XYZ file of C-alpha atoms in Angstrom:
326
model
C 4.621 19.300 32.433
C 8.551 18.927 32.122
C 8.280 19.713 28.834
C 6.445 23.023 28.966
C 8.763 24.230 31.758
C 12.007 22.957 29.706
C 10.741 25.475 26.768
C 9.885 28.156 29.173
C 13.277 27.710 30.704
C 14.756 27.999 27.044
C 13.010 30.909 26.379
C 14.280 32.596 29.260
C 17.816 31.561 28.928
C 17.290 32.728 25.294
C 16.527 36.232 26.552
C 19.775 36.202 28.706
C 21.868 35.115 25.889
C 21.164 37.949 24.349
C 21.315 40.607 26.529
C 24.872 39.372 27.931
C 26.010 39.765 23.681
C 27.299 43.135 24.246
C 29.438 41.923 27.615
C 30.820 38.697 25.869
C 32.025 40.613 23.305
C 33.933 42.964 25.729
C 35.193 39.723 27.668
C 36.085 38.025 24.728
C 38.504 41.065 23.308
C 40.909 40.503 25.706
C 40.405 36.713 25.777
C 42.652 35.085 22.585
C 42.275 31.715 23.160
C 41.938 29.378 20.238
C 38.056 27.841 20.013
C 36.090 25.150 17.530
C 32.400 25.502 18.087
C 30.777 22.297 16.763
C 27.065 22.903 15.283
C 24.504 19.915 15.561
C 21.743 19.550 13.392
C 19.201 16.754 12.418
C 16.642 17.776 10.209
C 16.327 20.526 7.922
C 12.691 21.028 6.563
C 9.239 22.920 6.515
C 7.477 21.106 9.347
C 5.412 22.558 11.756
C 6.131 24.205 15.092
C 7.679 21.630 17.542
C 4.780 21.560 20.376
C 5.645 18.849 23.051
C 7.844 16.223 20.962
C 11.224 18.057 19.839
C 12.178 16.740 16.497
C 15.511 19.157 16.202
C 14.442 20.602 12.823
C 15.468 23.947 11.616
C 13.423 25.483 9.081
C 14.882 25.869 5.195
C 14.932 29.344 5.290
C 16.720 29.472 8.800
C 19.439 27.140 7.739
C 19.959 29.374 4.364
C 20.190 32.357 6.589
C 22.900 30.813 9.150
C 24.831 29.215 6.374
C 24.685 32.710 4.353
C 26.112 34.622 7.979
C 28.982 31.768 8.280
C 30.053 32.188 4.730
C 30.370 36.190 4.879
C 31.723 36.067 8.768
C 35.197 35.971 10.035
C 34.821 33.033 10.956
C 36.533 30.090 9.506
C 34.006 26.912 8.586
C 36.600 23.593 8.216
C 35.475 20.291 8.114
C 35.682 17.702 11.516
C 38.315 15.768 9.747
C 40.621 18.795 9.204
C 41.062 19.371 12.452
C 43.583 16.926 12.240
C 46.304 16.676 15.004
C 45.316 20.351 15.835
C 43.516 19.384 18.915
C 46.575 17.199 20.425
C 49.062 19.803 19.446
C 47.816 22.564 21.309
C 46.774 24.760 18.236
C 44.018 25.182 15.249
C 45.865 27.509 13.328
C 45.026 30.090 11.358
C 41.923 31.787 12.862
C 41.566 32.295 16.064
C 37.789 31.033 16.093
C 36.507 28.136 13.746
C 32.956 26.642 13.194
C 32.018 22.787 12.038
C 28.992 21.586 10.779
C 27.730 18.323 11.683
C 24.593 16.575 11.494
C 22.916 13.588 13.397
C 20.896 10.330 12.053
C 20.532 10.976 8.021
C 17.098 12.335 7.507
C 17.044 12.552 3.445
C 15.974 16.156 4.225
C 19.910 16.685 4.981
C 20.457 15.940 1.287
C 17.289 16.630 -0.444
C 17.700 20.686 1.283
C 20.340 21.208 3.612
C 23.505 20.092 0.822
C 22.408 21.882 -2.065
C 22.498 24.990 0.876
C 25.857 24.468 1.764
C 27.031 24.075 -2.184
C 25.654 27.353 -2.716
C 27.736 28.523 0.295
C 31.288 26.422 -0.177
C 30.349 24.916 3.344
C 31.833 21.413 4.505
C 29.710 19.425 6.617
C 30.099 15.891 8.618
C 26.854 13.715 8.480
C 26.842 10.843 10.722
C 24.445 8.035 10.014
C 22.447 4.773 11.393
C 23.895 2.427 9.238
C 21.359 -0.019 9.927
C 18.671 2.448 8.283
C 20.318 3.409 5.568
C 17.944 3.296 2.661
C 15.087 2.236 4.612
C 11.994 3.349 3.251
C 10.553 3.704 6.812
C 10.913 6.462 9.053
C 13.578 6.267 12.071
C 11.982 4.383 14.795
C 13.920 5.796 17.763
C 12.427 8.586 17.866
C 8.436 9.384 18.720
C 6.383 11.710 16.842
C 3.287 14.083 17.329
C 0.108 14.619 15.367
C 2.048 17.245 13.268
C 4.666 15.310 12.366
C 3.131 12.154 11.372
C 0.275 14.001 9.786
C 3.987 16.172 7.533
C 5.056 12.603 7.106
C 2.137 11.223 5.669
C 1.856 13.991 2.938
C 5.224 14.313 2.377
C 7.501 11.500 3.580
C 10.968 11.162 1.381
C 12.495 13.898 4.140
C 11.372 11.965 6.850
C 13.013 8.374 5.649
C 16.572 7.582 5.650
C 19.109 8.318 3.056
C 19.903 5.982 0.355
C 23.364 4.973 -0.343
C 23.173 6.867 -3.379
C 22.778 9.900 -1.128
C 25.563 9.663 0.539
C 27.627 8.832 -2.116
C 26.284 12.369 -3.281
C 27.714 13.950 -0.577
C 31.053 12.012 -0.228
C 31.120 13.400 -3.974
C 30.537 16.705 -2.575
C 33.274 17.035 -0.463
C 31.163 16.723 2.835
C 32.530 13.522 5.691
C 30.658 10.819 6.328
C 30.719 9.162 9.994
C 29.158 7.010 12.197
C 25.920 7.178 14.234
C 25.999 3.921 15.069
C 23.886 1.084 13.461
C 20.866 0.940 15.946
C 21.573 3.910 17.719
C 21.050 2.740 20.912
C 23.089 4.422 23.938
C 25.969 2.360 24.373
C 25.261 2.327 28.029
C 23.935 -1.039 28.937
C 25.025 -2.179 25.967
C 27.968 -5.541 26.855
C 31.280 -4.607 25.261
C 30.939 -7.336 22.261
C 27.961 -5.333 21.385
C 29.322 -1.856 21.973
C 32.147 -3.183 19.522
C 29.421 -4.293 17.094
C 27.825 -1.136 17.581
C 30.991 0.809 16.409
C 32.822 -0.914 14.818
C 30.154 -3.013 12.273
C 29.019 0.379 11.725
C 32.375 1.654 10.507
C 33.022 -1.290 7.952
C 29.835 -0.860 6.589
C 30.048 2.693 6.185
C 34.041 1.704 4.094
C 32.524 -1.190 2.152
C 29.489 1.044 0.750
C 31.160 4.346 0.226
C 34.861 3.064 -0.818
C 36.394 5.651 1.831
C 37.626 5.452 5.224
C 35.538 6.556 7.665
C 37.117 7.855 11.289
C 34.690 10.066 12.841
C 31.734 8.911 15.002
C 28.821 10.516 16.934
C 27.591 8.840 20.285
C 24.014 8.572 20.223
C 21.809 10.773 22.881
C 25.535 11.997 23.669
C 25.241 12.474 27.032
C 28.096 11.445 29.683
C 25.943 12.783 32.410
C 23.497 10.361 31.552
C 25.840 7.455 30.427
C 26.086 7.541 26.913
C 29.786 7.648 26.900
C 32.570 6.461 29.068
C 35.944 5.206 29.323
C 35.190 1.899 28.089
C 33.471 3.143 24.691
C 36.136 5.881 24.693
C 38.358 2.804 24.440
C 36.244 0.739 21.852
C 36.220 3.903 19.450
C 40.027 3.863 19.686
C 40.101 0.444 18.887
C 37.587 0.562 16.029
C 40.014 3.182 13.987
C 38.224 6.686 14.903
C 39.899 9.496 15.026
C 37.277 11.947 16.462
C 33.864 11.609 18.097
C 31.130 14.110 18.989
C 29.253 14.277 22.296
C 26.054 16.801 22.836
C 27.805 18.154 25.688
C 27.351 21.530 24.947
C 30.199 24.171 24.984
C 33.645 25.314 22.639
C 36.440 23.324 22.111
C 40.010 24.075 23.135
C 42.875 23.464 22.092
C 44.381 19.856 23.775
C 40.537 18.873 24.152
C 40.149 14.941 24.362
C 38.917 14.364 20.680
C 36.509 11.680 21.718
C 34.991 14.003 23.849
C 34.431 16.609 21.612
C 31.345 19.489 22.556
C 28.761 20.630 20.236
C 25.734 23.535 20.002
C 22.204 22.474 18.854
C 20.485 24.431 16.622
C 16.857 24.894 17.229
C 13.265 25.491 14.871
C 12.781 28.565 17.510
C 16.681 30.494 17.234
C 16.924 33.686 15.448
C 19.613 34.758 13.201
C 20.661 36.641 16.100
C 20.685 33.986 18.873
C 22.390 31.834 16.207
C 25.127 34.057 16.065
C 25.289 34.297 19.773
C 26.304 30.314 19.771
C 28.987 30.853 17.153
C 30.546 33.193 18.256
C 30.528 32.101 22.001
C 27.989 34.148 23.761
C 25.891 30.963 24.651
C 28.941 28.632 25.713
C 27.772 28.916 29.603
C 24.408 27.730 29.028
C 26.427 24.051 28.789
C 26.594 24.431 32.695
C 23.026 24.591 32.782
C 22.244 21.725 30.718
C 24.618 19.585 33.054
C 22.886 20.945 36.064
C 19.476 20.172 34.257
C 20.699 16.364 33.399
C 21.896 15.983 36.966
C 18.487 16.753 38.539
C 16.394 15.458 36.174
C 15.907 11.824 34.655
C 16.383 11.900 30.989
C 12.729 11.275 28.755
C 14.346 10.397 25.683
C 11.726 8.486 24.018
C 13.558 4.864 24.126
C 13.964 2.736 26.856
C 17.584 3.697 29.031
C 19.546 1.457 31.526
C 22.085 3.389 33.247
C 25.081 0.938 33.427
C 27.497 -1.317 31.138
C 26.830 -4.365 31.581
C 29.916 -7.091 30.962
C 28.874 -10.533 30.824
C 28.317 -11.981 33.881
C 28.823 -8.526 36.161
C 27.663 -4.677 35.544
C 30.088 -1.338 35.504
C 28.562 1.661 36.783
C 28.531 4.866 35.160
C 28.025 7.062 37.443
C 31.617 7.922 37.961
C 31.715 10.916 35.143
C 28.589 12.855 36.638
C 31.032 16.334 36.709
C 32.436 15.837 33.709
């Protein structure tokens, strides 16, 4: 039932989006502030319809169409790690407006269709990984699938599986970033801070040892500090680990000074146009963030693993609860 009204809700909100375009655009042309809109993808295939599980694909002829629209726009596309000391220093730059692509887990689909895409295109990319399924010739288990997506991985599974260290050495070779995702991607709520640490920072020296590269940038699974994912402690751990930069799914643009462990990010969806896609790039969609907050606040989260909302330390627990506005 939650699920049907969450996609009717989107649908609406989809509608709105685009019939504020024209107003945005009229706000925004006296508005000169600096922004970095984050994009978050996960898979990139030719899989059915998403029904009642979400599996955050976007079709291959969608992603060649938004890719093909960044490339010829005004925008400018930089990689996460050039963003550099931009963020702390109260400017990006040239270009008023900037757009990264990132991508969650490491579905082989990323490399088997979504790099030879952004080749064509001269696009950089970041794709954080589960280092603990790397190469894995099973698909990601913490996630759960419907009938049409374990019937598409049965018939065709190498998109579905991991990538192979190979891949990503592809990539690296590229010029695209490689960061974490964690190894187990669990939310690092409830997690003690010797296993947050592991968590991190295992993940990070596995990620140097097998790619010969430093690796600084990290993605907080589920993402969400509404819900717990992130706090001051693993705000802290990341620090200590060596990142630089870490992406939340908080959704929304990023300004100049913005905490860079905090950093936003727009999903891309199966259903989005090339129209509503532009929308989120440019800015149109940035207020829907305040609705996803509200909708996190009200609602329990049914992420499809189990959750505990709290950090537990050994022998007492931490709560969470403290960043609900944030």
């Amino acid at each position: 039932m939650r699920s049907l009204l969450k996609r009717k809700l989107q649908r609406g909100i989809k509608w709105m989006v685009r019939l504020f375009y024209p107003f945005y655009l009229l706000i925004d042309f006296f508005r000169r502030r600096e922004e970095v809109r984050i994009l978050m993808y996960h898979k990139v295939s030719n899989l059915p319809p998403e029904r009642e599980v979400p599996y955050c694909n976007v079709p291959v002829a969608s992603f060649e169409a938004q890719m093909r629209f960044l490339a010829k726009s005004e925008l400018e596309v930089v990689a996460l790690d050039d963003l550099g000391g931009r963020l702390e220093g109260g400017s990006f730059g040239r270009g008023r407006k900037k757009v990264v692509i990132t991508f969650d887990d490491g579905f082989q689909d990323n490399y088997l269709y979504a790099a030879p895409i952004l080749r064509r295109h001269r696009l950089p990319a970041t794709f954080f990984v589960i280092t603990g399924a790397i190469g894995r010739n099973a698909p990601f288990d913490h996630l759960q699938w419907d009938e049409s997506s374990l019937a598409d991985h049965a018939a065709h599974p190498e998109p579905w599986l991991p990538m192979t260290w190979g891949m990503l050495g592809g990539l690296k070779e590229q010029g695209h970033a490689i960061g974490s995702h964690t190894r187990s991607h669990r939310s690092l709520a409830g997690l003690t801070r010797s296993e947050v640490l592991d968590e991190v920072a295992q993940s990070k020296k596995e990620l140097e040892s097998g790619l010969q590269t430093a690796i600084t940038l990290f993605s907080y699974p589920f993402g969400s500090a509404v819900y717990g994912d992130l706090n001051e402690g693993t705000e802290e751990a990341l620090k200590e680990a060596g990142y630089r930069f870490a992406c939340t799914t908080k959704w929304g643009a990023n300004l100049a000074g913005e905490n860079g462990y905090r950093l936003k990010r727009i999903p891309v969806y199966d259903h989005d146009t090339l129209f509503d896609f532009k929308c989120k790039v440019v800015g149109a969609a940035d207020w829907v963030g305040w609705l996803k907050d509200g909708w996190q606040k009200r609602f329990r989260r049914d992420d499809k693993t189990e959750f505990i909302p709290t950090v537990r330390e050994e022998g007492r627990e931490i709560s969470i609860n403290t960043e609900r506005s944030s």
